Coordinates of C-alpha atoms in Angstrom, one line a residue:
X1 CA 111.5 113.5 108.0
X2 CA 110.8 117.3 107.8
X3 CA 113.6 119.2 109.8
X4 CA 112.4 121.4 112.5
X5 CA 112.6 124.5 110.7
X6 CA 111.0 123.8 107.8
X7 CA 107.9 123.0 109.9
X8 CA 107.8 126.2 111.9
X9 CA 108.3 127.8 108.0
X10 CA 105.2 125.8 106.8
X11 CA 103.3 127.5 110.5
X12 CA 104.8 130.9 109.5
X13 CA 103.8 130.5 105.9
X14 CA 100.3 129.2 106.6
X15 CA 99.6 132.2 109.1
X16 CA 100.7 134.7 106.2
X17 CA 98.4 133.3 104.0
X18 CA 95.8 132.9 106.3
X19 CA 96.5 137.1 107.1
X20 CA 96.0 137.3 103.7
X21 CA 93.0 136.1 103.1
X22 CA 93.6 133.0 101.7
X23 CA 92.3 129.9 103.3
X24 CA 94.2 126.9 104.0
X25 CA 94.4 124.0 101.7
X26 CA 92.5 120.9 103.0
X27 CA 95.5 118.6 105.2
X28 CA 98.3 121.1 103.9
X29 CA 99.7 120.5 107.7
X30 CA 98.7 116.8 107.3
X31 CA 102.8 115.9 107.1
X32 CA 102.7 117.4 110.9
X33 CA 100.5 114.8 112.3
X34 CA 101.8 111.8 114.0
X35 CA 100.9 108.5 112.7
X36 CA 98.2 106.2 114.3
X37 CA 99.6 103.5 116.5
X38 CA 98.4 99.8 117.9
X39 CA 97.9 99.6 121.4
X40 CA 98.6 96.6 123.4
X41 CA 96.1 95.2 125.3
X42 CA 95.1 96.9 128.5
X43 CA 95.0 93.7 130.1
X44 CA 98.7 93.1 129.1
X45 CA 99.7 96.4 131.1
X46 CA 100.6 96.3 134.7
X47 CA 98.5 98.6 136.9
X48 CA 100.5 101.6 137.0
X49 CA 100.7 101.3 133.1
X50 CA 97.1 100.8 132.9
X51 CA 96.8 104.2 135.6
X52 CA 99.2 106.0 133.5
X53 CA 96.7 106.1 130.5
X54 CA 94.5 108.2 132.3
X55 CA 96.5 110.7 134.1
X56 CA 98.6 114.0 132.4
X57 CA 101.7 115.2 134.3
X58 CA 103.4 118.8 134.1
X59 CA 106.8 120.4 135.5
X60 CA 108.1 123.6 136.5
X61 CA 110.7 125.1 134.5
X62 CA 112.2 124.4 131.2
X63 CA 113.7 120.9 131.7
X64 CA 111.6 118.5 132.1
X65 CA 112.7 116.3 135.3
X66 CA 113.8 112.8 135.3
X67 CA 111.1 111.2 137.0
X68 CA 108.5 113.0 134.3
X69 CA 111.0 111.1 131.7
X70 CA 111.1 107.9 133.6
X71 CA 107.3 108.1 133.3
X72 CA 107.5 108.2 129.8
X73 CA 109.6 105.6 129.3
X74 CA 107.5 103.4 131.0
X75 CA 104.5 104.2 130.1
X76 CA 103.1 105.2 133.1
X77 CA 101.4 108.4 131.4
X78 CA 99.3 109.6 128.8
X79 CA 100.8 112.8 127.8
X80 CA 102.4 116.3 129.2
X81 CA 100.6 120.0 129.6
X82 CA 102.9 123.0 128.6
X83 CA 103.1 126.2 130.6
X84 CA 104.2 129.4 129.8
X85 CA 107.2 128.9 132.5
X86 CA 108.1 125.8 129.6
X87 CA 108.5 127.9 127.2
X88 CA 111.2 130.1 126.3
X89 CA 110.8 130.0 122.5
X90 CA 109.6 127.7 119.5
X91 CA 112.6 125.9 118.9
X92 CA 112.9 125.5 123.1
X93 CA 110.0 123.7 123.4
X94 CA 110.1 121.5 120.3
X95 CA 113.5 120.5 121.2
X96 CA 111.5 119.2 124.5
X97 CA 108.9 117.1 122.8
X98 CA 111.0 115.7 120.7
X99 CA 113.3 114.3 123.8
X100 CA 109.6 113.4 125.3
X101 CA 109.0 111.4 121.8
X102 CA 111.8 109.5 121.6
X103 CA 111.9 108.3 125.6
X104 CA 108.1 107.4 124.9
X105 CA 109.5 105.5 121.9
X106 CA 111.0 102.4 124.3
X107 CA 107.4 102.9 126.4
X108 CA 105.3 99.8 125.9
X109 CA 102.2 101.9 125.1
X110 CA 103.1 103.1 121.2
X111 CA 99.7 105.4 120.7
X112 CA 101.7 108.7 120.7
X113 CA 101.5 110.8 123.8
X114 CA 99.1 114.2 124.5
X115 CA 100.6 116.8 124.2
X116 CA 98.5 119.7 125.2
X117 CA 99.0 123.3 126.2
X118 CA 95.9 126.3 126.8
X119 CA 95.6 128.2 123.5
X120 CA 92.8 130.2 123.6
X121 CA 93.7 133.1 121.9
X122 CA 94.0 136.9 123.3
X123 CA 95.7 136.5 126.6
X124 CA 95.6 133.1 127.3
X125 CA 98.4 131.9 125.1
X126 CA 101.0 129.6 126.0
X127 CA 102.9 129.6 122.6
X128 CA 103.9 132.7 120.9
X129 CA 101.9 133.3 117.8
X130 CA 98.4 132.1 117.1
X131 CA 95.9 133.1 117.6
X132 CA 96.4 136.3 118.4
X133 CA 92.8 137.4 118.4
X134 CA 90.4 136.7 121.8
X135 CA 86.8 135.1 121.4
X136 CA 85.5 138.3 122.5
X137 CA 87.1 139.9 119.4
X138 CA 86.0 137.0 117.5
X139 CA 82.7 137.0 118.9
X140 CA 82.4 140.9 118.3
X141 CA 84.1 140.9 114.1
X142 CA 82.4 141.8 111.4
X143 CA 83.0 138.5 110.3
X144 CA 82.8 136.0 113.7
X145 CA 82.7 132.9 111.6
X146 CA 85.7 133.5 109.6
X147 CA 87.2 134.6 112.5
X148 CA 86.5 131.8 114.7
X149 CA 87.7 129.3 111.3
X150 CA 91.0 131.6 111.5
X151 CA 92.0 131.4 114.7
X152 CA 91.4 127.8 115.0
X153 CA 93.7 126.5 112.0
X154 CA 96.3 129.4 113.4
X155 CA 96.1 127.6 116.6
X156 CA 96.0 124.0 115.3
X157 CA 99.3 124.9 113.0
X158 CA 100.8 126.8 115.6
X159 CA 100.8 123.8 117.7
X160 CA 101.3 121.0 115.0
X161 CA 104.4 122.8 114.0
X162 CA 106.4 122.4 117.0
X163 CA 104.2 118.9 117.5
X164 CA 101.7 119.3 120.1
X165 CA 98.3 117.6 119.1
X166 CA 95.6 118.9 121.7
X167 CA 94.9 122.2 122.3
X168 CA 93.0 122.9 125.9
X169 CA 90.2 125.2 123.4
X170 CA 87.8 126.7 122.9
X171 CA 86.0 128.3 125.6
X172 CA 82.3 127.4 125.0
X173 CA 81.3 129.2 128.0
X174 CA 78.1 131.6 127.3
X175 CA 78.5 134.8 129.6
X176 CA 76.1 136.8 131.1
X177 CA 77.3 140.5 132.5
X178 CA 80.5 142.4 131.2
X179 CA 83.4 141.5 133.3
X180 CA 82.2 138.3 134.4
X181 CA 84.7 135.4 135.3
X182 CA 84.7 134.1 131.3
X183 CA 84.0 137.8 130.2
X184 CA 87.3 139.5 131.8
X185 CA 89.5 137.5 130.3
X186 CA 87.6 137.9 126.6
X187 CA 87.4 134.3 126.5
X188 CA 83.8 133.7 125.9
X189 CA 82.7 134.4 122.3
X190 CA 79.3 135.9 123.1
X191 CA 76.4 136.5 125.3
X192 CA 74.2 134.7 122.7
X193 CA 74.2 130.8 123.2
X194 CA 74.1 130.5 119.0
X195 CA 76.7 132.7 118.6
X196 CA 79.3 130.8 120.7
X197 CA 78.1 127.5 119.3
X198 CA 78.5 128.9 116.1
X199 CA 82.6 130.5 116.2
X200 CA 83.2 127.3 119.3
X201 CA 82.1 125.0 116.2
X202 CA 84.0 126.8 113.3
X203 CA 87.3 127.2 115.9
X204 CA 87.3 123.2 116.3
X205 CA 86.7 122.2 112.9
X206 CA 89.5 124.2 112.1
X207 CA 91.8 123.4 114.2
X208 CA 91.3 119.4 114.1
X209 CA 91.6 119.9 110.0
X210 CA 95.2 120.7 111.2
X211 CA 95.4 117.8 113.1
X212 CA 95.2 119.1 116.6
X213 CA 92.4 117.7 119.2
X214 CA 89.7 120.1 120.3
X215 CA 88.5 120.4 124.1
X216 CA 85.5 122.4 124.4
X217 CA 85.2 123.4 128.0
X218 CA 84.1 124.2 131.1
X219 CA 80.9 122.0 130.5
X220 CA 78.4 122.5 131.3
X221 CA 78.9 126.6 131.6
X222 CA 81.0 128.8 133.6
X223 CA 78.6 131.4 131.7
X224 CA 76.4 132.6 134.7
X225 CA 80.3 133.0 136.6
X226 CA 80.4 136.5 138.1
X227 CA 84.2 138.1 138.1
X228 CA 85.0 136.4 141.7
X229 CA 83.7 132.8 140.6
X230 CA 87.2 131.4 139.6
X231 CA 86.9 127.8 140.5
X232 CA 91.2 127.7 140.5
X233 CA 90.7 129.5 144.0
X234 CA 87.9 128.2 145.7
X235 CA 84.5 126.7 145.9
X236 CA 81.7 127.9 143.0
X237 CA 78.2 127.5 143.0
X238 CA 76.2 127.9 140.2
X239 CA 72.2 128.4 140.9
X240 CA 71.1 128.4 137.4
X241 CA 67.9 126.4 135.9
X242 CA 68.4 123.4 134.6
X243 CA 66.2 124.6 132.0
X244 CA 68.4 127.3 131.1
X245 CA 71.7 125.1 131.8
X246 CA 69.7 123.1 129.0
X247 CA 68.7 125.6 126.4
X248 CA 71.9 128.1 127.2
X249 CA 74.8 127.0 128.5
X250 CA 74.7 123.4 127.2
X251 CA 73.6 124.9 123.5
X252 CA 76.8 125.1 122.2
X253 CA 78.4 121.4 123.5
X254 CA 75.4 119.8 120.6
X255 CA 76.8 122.0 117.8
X256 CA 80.7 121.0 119.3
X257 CA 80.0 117.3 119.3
X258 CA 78.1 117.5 116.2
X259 CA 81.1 118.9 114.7
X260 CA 83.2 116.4 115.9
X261 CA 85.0 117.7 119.2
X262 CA 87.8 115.1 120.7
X263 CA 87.6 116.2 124.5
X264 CA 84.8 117.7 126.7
X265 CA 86.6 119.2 130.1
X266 CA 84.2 119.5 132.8
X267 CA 83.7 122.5 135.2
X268 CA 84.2 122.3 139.2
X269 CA 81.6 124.7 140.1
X270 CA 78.8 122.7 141.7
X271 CA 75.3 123.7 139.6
X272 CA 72.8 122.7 142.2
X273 CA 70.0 122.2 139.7
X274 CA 72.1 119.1 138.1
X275 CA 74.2 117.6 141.3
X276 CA 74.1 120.1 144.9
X277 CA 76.6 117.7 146.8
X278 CA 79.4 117.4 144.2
X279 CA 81.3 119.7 141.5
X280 CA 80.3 118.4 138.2
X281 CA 83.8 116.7 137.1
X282 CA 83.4 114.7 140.3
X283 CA 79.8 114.1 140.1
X284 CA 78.6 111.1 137.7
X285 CA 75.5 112.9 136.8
X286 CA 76.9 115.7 135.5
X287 CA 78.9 113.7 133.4
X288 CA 75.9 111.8 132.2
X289 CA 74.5 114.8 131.3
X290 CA 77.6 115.0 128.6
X291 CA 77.3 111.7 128.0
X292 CA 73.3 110.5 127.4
X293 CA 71.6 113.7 127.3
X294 CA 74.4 115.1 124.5
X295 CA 75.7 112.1 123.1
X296 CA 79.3 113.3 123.8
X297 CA 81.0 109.8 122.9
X298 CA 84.5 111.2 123.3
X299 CA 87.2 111.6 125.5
X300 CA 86.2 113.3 129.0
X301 CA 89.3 115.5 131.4
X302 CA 89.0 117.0 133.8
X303 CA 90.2 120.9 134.5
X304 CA 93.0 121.2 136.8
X305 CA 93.1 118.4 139.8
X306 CA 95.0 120.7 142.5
X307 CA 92.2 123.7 141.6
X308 CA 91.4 125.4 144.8
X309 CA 87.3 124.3 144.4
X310 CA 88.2 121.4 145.5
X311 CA 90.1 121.9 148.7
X312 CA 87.1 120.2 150.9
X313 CA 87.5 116.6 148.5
X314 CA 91.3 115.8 150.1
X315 CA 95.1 114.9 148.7
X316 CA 95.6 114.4 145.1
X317 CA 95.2 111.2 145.7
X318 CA 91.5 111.6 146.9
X319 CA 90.4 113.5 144.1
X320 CA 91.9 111.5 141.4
X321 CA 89.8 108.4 142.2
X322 CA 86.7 110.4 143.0
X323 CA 87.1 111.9 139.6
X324 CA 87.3 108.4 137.4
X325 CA 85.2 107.2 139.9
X326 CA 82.6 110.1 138.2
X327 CA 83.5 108.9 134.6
X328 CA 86.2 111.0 133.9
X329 CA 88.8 109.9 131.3
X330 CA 91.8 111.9 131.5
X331 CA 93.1 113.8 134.9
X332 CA 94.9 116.6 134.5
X333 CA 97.6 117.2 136.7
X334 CA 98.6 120.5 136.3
X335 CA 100.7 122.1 139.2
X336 CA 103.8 122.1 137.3
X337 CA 104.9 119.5 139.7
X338 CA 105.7 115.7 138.4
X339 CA 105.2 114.1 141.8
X340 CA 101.5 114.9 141.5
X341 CA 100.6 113.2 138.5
X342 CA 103.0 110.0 139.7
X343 CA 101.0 110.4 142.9
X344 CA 97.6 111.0 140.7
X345 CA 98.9 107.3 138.7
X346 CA 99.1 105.3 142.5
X347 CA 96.4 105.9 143.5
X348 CA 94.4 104.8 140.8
X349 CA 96.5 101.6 139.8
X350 CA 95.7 101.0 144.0
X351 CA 91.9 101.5 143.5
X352 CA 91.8 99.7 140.5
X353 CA 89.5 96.6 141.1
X354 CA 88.1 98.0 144.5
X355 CA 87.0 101.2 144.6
X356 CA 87.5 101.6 141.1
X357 CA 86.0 99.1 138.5
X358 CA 88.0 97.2 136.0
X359 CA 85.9 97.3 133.1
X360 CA 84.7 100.8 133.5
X361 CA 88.5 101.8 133.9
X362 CA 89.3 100.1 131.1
X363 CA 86.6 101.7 129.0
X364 CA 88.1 104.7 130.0
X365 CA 91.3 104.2 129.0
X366 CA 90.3 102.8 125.6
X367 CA 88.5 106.4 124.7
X368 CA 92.0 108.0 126.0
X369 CA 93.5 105.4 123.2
X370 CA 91.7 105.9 120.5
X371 CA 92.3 109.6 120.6
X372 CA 95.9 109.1 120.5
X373 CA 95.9 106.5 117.9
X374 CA 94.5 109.0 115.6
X375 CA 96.2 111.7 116.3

C-alpha cells in the first residue's frame, strides 16, 4: 500500500505539473482509486441496511461521533459529506477516512463508502488546494476549456489523494444578470448555455479520469436565480419557460451525461412550468425530466435535506420519503448532525413496502451500488 504521504506528494506533484503546463498522464492517480467490490443482495439486508444505501450522514466537528461510526459498521449508510468545520488539514482529514474505511470494513455492504465533500473551485472549497480557480474565472480565461480540464483533474487528485471519490461539482447552472444567486459566488461558468456545457463537460471528464465521481447540479437550473433566491433559506420559485428551461438551462446536463457524469443533484426551487405544487427533487416529474427526456441513467441526490425551501414539507423524516418517493437515489443529510441521517435511514426502512415501493427502492439502491463498486 502507498503511505499517506507519498499520495498527498503524487497530488502536490501532479498540481505542479499541471501549473506547468503539462497535462496529466492517462490513470497516473489510478493507484488512488479504491477497488470495485460485490454487493450482497439487497434482499439479504435488513431494512435499515437496505435504507442505509440511500442516505449520506455528516457531523460537526473534527471527530466523527460514535453513532456516525456505529453506522458504518453496520452498514446502515452509504457514505459521509465533509465540511470545512472537518477539516483542519490534509493529513487531519485523511486520518478520518481512513478510521471511516476500516469500521466500514466489518460492514456487511463491501462496495466502498461515498465520500464526498463541495469542491467547486474559487470560494467554495472544502479542502485546501485545488482548484483554486472559480468557474467564472474559468468561464472568463483565455483558454476556458483548458481551464475547465485543469481544475477538474486538480480537484479529482486533490480529493483522491486524501481518498474521497465524489466531488459535489460542477456547477452547471447558466446565469442570467451579474450578481445573481449562482453569479455572486462565481460559480456558474457563463451566461452562454454552450459555454457551461462546454468547461461543466471538460471539468467532469477530468476529474472522473482521476477517479473521482462527478455531480453536475442544481438540475434543472438555478440560472434564472436572482441574488436573494438561495433555496438553503427559504422557498424559490422559478417562472421560466419550459422552452427555455429546455433549450437553456437543461443544455448543459446532455453534454454532462454524454460525457459520462456519475450523479445529477436536483434543485429545490419549484419551476412552475415543469411541476407548480412541488420543488423539483421532491417532484417525480422533474426527475423524469432527468431521467426520459435526458437519458440521465445515473445516480440521482438530492441537495441538502434540512435546506430552508423546504420548511412547508415537515421533519426530516417527511422529506426523506417524499424525496425517494420522487425517484431520488441518494439523500443527503447535511446538517453536520448524525442523528439526521439515522433519523433520514428510519424512516425510509419504516416506509419501505408501504408508502415506499420495494422494487423501485431497490432499483434505487442498486444505481447507489453500482457507483460505489466502481469507484
Amino acid at each position: 500500500m502507498t503511505p499517506p504521504l507519498s499520495r498527498r506528494g503524487a497530488l502536490f506533484a501532479g498540481a505542479a505539473a499541471l501549473a506547468g503546463g503539462i497535462a496529466p498522464a492517462a490513470g497516473a492517480q489510478a493507484a488512488l482509486r479504491a477497488p470495485a467490490a460485490s454487493h450482497p443482495r439487497l434482499s439479504a439486508l435488513t431494512p435499515l441496511q437496505r435504507a442505509g444505501q440511500r442516505v449520506i450522514h455528516s457531523y460537526p466537528g473534527l471527530t466523527p461521533p460514535a453513532s456516525l461510526m456505529t453506522a458504518i459498521k453496520q452498514g446502515h449508510t452509504a457514505g459521509v459529506i465533509f465540511f470545512g468545520d472537518n477539516i483542519q488539514n490534509l493529513s487531519q482529514i485523511e486520518s478520518v477516512i481512513n478510521s471511516m474505511k476500516a469500521a466500514h470494513a466489518s460492514s456487511p455492504v463491501k462496495a466502498p463508502l461515498l465520500l464526498m465533500t463541495d469542491q467547486e473551485g474559487g470560494v467554495v472549497r472544502r479542502l485546501p488546494g485545488e482548484p483554486v480557480k472559480s468557474a467564472k474565472d474559468v468561464g472568463a480565461s483565455a483558454d476556458p476549456h483548458y481551464w475547465a480540464d485543469f481544475t477538474g483533474s486538480g480537484a479529482g487528485m486533490n480529493l483522491a489523494g486524501i481518498g474521497m471519490n465524489v466531488n459535489l461539482a460542477p456547477v452547471l447552472d447558466v446565469y442570467r444578470k451579474d450578481g445573481d444567486f449562482t453569479d455572486q459566488y462565481e460559480r456558474s461558468y457563463s451566461k452562454s448555455a454552450a459555454a457551461v456545457a462546454s468547461c461543466g463537460s471538460a471539468f467532469i471528464t477530468a476529474q472522473q479520469g482521476e477517479g473521482v465521481a462527478a455531480t453536475a447540479k442544481h438540475f434543472p437550473g438555478l440560472g434564472p436565480a436572482t441574488a436573494s433566491q438561495n433555496t438553503d433559506l427559504r422557498a424559490v420559485t422559478i417562472s421560466t419557460s419550459a422552452s427555455t428551461l429546455r433549450s437553456v438551462d437543461e443544455a448543459p446536463y446532455r453534454d454532462a451525461i454524454a460525457a459520462g457524469v456519475k450523479l445529477v443533484m436536483l434543485s429545490w426551487a419549484v419551476y412552475t412550468a415543469l411541476d407548480s405544487g412541488r420543488p423539483a427533487g421532491l417532484s417525480p416529474t422533474v426527475v423524469g425530466e432527468l431521467r426520459n427526456r435526458l437519458g440521465f441513467k445515473g445516480v440521482t441526490v438530492t441537495d441538502a435535506l434540512e435546506a430552508g425551501a423546504l420548511a412547508s414539507y415537515g421533519s426530516t423524516s417527511q422529506r426523506a420519503v417524499k424525496a425517494a418517493a420522487a425517484g431520488m437515489d441518494l439523500l443527503l443529510c447535511s446538517a453536520r448532525d448524525a442523528a439526521q441521517g439515522a433519523e433520514a435511514v428510519t424512516a425510509l426502512s419504516e416506509a419501505l413496502g408501504s408508502t415506499l415501493d420495494p422494487a423501485a427502492f431497490d432499483a434505487a439502491a442498486a444505481r447507489v451500488n453500482a457507483l460505489r463498486a466502481g469507484l
